[in-house]
Coordinates of C-alpha atoms in Angstrom, one line a residue:
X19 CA 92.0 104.5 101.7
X20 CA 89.3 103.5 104.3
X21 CA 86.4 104.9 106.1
X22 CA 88.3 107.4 107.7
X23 CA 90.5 108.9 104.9
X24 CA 90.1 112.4 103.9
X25 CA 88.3 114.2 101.6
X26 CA 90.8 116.3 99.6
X27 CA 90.2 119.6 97.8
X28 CA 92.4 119.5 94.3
X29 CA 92.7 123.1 94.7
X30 CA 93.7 123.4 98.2
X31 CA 97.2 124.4 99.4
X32 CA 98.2 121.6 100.5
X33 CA 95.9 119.2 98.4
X34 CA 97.1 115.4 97.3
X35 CA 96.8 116.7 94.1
X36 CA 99.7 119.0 94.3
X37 CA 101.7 117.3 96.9
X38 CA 101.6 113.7 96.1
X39 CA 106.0 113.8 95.3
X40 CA 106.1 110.5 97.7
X41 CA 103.0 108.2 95.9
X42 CA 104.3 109.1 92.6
X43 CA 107.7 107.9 93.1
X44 CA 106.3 104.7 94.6
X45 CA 104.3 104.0 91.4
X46 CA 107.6 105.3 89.0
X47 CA 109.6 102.7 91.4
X48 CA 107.3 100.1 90.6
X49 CA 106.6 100.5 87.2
X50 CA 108.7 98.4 85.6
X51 CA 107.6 95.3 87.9
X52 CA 103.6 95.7 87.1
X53 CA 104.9 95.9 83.3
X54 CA 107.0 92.6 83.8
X55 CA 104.0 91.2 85.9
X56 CA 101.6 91.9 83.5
X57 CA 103.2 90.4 80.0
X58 CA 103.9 87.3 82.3
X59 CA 100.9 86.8 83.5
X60 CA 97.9 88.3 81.8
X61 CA 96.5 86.3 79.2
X62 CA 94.2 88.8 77.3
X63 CA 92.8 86.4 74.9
X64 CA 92.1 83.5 77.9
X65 CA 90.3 86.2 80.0
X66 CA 88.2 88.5 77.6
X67 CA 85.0 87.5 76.3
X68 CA 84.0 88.3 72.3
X69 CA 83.2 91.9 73.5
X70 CA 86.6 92.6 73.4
X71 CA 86.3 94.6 76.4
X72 CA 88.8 95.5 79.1
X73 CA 87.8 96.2 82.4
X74 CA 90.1 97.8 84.8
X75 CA 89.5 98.9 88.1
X76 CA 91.9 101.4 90.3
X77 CA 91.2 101.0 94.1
X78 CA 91.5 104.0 96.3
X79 CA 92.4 106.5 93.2
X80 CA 92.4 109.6 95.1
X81 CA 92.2 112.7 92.8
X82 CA 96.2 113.5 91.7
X83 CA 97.7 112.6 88.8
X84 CA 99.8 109.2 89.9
X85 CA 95.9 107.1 89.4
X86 CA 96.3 108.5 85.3
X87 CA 99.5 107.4 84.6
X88 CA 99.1 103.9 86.7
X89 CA 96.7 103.2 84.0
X90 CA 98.0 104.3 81.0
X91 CA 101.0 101.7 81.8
X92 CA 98.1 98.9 82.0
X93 CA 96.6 99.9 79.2
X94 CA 99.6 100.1 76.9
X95 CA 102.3 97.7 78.0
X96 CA 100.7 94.7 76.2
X97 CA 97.9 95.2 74.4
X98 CA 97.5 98.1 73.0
X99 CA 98.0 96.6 70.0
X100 CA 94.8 94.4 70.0
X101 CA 91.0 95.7 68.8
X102 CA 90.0 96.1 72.2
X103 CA 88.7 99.1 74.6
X104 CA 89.4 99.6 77.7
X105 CA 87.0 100.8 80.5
X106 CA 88.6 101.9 83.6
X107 CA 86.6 102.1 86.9
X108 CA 88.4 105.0 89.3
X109 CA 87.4 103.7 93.0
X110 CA 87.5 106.1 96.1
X111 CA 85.1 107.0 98.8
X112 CA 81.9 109.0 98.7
X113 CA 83.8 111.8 100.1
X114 CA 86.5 111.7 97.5
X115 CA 86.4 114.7 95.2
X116 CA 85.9 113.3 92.4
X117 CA 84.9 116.4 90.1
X118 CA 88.5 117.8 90.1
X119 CA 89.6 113.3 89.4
X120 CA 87.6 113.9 86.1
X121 CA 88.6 117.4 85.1
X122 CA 92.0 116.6 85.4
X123 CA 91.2 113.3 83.2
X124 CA 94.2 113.6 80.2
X125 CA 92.7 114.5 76.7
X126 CA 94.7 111.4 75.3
X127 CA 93.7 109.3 77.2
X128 CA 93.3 106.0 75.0
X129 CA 90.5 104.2 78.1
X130 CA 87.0 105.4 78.5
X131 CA 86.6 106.7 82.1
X132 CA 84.7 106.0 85.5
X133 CA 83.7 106.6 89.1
X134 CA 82.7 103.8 91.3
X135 CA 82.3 105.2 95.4
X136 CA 82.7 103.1 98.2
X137 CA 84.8 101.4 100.4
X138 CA 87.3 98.6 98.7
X139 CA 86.8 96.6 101.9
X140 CA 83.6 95.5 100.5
X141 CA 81.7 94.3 97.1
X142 CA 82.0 97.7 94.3
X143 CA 81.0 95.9 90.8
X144 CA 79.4 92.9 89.0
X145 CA 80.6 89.1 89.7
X146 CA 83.7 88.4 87.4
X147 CA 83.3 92.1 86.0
X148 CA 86.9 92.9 86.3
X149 CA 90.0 91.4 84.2
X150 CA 92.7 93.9 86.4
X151 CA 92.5 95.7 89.7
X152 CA 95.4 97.9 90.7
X153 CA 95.7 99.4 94.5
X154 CA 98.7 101.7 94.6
X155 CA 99.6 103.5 98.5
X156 CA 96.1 102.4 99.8
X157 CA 96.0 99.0 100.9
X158 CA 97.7 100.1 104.4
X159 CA 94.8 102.5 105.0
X160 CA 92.8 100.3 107.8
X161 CA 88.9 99.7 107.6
X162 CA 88.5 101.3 111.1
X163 CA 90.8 102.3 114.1
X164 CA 91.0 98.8 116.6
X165 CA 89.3 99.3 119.8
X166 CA 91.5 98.4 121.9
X167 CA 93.7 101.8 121.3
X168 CA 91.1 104.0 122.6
X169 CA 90.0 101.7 125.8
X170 CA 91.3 103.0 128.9
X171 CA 91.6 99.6 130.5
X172 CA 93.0 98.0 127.6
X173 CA 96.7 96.9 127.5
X174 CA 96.6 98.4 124.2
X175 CA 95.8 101.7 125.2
X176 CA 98.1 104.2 122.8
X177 CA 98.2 107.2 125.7
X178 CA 100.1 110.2 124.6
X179 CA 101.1 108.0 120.8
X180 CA 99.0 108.7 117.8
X181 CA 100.5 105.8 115.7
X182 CA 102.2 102.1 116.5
X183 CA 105.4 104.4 115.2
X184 CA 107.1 104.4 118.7
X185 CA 105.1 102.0 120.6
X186 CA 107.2 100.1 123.0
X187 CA 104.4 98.2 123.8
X188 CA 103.8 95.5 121.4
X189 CA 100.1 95.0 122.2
X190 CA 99.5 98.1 120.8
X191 CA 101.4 96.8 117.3
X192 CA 99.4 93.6 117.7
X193 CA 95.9 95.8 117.7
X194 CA 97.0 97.6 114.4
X195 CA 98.3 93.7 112.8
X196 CA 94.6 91.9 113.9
X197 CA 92.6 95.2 112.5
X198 CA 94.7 94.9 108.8
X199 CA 93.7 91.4 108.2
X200 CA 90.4 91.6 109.2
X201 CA 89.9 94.8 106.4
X202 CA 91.8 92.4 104.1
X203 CA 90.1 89.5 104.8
X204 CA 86.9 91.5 103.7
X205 CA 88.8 93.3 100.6
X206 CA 90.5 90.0 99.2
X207 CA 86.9 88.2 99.5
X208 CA 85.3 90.7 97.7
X209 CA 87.7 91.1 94.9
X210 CA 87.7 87.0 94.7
X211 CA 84.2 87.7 93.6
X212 CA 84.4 90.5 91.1
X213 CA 87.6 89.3 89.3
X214 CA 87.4 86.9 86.6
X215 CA 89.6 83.4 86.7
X216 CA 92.6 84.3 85.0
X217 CA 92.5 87.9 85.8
X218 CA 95.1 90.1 88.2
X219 CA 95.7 92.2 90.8
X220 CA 98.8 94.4 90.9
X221 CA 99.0 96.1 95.2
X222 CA 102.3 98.4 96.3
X223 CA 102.0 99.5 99.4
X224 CA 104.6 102.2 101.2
X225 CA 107.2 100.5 103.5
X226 CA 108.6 103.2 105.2
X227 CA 108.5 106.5 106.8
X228 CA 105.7 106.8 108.5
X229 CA 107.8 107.1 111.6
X230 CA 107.7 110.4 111.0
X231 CA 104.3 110.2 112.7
X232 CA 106.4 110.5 115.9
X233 CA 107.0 114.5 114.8
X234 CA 103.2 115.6 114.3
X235 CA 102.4 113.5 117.4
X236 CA 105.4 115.5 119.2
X237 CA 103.7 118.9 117.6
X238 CA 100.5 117.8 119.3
X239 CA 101.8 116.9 123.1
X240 CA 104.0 120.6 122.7
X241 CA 100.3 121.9 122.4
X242 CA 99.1 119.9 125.4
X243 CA 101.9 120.8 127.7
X244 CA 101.3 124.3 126.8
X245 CA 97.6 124.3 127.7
X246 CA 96.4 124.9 124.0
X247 CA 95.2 121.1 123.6
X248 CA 93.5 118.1 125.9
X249 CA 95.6 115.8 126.3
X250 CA 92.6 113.2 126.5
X251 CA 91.9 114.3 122.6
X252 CA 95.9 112.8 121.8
X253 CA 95.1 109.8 123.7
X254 CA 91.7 109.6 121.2
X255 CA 93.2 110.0 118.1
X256 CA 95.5 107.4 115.9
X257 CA 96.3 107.2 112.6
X258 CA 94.5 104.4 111.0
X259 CA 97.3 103.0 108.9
X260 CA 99.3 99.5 109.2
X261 CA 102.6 99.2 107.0
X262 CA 102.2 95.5 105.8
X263 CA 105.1 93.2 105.8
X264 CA 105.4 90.6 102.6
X265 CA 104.2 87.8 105.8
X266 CA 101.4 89.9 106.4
X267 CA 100.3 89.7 102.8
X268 CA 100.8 86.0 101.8
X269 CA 99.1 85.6 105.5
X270 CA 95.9 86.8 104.0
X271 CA 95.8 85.9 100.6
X272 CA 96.8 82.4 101.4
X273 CA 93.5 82.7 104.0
X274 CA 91.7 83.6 100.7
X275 CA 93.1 80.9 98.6
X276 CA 91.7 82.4 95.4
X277 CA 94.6 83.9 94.1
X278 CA 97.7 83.0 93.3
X279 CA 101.2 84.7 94.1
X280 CA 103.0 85.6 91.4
X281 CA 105.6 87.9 93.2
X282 CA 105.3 89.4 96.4
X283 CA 108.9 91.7 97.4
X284 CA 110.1 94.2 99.1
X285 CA 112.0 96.9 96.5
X286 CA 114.1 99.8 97.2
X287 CA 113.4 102.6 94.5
X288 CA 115.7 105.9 93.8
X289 CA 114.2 108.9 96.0
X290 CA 114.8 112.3 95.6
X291 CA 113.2 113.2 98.7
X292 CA 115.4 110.8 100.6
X293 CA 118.6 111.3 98.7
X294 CA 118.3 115.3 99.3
X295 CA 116.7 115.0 102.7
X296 CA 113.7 117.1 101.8
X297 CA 112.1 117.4 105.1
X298 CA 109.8 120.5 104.1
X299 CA 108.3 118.4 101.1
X300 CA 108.1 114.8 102.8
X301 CA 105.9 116.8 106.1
X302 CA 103.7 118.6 103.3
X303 CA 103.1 115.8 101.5
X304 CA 102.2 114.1 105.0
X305 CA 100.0 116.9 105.7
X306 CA 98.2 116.6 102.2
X307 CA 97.5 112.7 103.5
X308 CA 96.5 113.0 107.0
X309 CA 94.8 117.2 107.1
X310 CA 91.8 116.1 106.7
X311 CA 91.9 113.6 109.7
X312 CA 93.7 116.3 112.0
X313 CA 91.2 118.4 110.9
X314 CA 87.9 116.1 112.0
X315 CA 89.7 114.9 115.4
X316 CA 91.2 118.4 116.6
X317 CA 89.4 121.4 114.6
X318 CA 90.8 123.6 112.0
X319 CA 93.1 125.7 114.5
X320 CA 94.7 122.9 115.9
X321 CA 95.6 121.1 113.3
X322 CA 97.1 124.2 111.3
X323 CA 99.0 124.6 114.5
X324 CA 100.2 121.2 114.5
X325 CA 101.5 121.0 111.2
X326 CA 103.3 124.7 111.1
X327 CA 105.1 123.6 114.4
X328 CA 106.0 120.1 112.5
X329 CA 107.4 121.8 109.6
X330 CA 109.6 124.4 112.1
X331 CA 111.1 120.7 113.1
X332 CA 112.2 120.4 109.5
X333 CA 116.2 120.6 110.8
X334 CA 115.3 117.5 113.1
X335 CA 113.4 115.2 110.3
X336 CA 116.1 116.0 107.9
X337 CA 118.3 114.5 110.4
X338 CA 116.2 111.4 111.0
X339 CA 115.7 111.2 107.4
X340 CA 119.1 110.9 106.6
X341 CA 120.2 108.4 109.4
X342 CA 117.3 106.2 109.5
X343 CA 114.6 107.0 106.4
X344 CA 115.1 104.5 103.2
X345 CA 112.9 104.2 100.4
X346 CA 111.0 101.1 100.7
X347 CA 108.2 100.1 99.0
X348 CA 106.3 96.7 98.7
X349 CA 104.9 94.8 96.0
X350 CA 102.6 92.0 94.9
X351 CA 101.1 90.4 91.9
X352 CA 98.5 88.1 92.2
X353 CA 96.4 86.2 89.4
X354 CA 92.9 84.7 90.0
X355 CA 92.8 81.2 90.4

């Protein structure tokens, strides 16, 4: 979720929509903690008006099925007991596709439904509009790629590295850090605004694997030392995502100062694509994420390329992931002071 992510095409090959195995089983793994979060902190009758009107607002939704059923288990853990109905605002960019979001809306659905485009690094509704935001594998998507990795002269110049993944030079890490709080800076201070005292906001954020950026990068310097790719188009392009640590987050919201932690932890769920080693379905899934970026930076050919070469590594990244990859996932509750 930022400027630069993707469109995505719900009926595309290799669309979020249909290879979204890794997002889902963050949200599964952290299901149970929003539900405990939520009866221990939310305090429906302290935070909604005589309207009896819930507002609910998912940040960087995408266009799969994971944003639905993050929802349903807001809508029903606590309260769907009490006279009230719920409104819930499905946030994305304007280039999200948000006609396949709404056809895929469930027919039970017990929340009336919709779209809000634009950035969640800035202002998207009404002062004290919302009672509960929920961000789920979007919060490590940065507002724009830092500077420094693109200037030649800079000691954070990421030559021949499309991500921080692999980096032996720590400015380069310290580029990625410095962009992440300034986009959360912006994002916390613009949710202060919109969120009513009393209210919450539930983020999980992926902790892990996205050193398996160091495979496409690899995929992309084959095609440069075989002529097919300039190598000054690697040195251009990085991956604008930063994998926060719990520090980084209570860094930021404690900068804020108008929420309050409630928990903030790293958790290890089950993962069938770890357990089993699934290397053909975790690089799909990454190819569903990032295509779209590939795509803008290198052109359709390359980036199809790419990818098919990736997955012919799939013997190698089933190694890795067996040796070094561990579900981790983090998560943080926070209630508006």
């Amino acid at each position: 979720m930022s400027t630069f992510f993707p469109m995505n095409n719900g009926d595309a090959v290799y669309s979020y929509s249909r290879n979204s195995q890794i997002q889902r089983e963050i949200l599964d793994g952290a299901k149970e903690m929003m539900k405990e979060a939520i009866i221990k902190n939310l305090d429906i009758k302290g935070i909604v008006s005589s309207s009896n009107k819930f507002h609910i607002t998912d940040l960087g939704c995408s266009i799969g099925s994971n944003t639905f059923t993050s929802k349903q288990h807001v809508v029903k853990d606590k309260y769907h007991d009490n006279n009230l109905e719920f409104q819930v605002f499905f946030n994305d960019h304007v280039t999200n596709d948000f006609n396949t979001l709404f056809r895929s809306l469930p027919v039970d659905r017990s929340y009336y439904a919709s779209g809000v485009p634009g950035s969640f690094h800035g202002r998207l509704f009404p002062s004290r509009s919302i009672h509960f935001a929920h961000c789920s594998c979007a919060i490590h998507w940065l507002s724009k790629i830092p500077k420094e990795l693109l200037d030649t002269n800079s000691s954070a110049w990421n030559k021949g590295l499309i991500h921080y993944a692999g980096a032996s030079n720590v400015e380069i890490m310290n580029a990625y850090v410095a962009q992440f709080e300034k986009g959360m800076e912006m994002f916390f201070n613009a949710r202060a605004e919109e969120i009513v005292q009393g209210g919450m906001m539930v983020l999980i954020s992926p902790f892990s694997g996205w050193d398996s950026l160091n495979f496409l990068g690899s995929s992309l310097m084959d095609l440069v030392n075989e002529g097919m790719l300039d190598e000054s188009l690697v040195d251009s392009f990085n991956v604008p995502i930063y994998l926060p640590s719990p520090d980084d987050i209570t860094k930021v919201v404690e900068k804020n100062g108008c929420f309050s932690i409630e928990n903030v932890e790293l958790t290890y769920p089950q993962s069938k694509l770890v357990d089993e080693a699934d290397a053909n379905t975790f690089i799909i899934n990454l190819r569903a994420i990032l295509e779209g970026l590939v795509i803008n930076h290198f052109g359709s050919k390359i980036a199809e390329e790419a990818f098919t070469r990736t997955i012919l590594k799939n013997k190698e990244i089933s190694t890795w992931m067996k040796a070094n990859y561990k579900a981790c996932q983090l998560f943080i509750a926070l209630k508006r002071n």
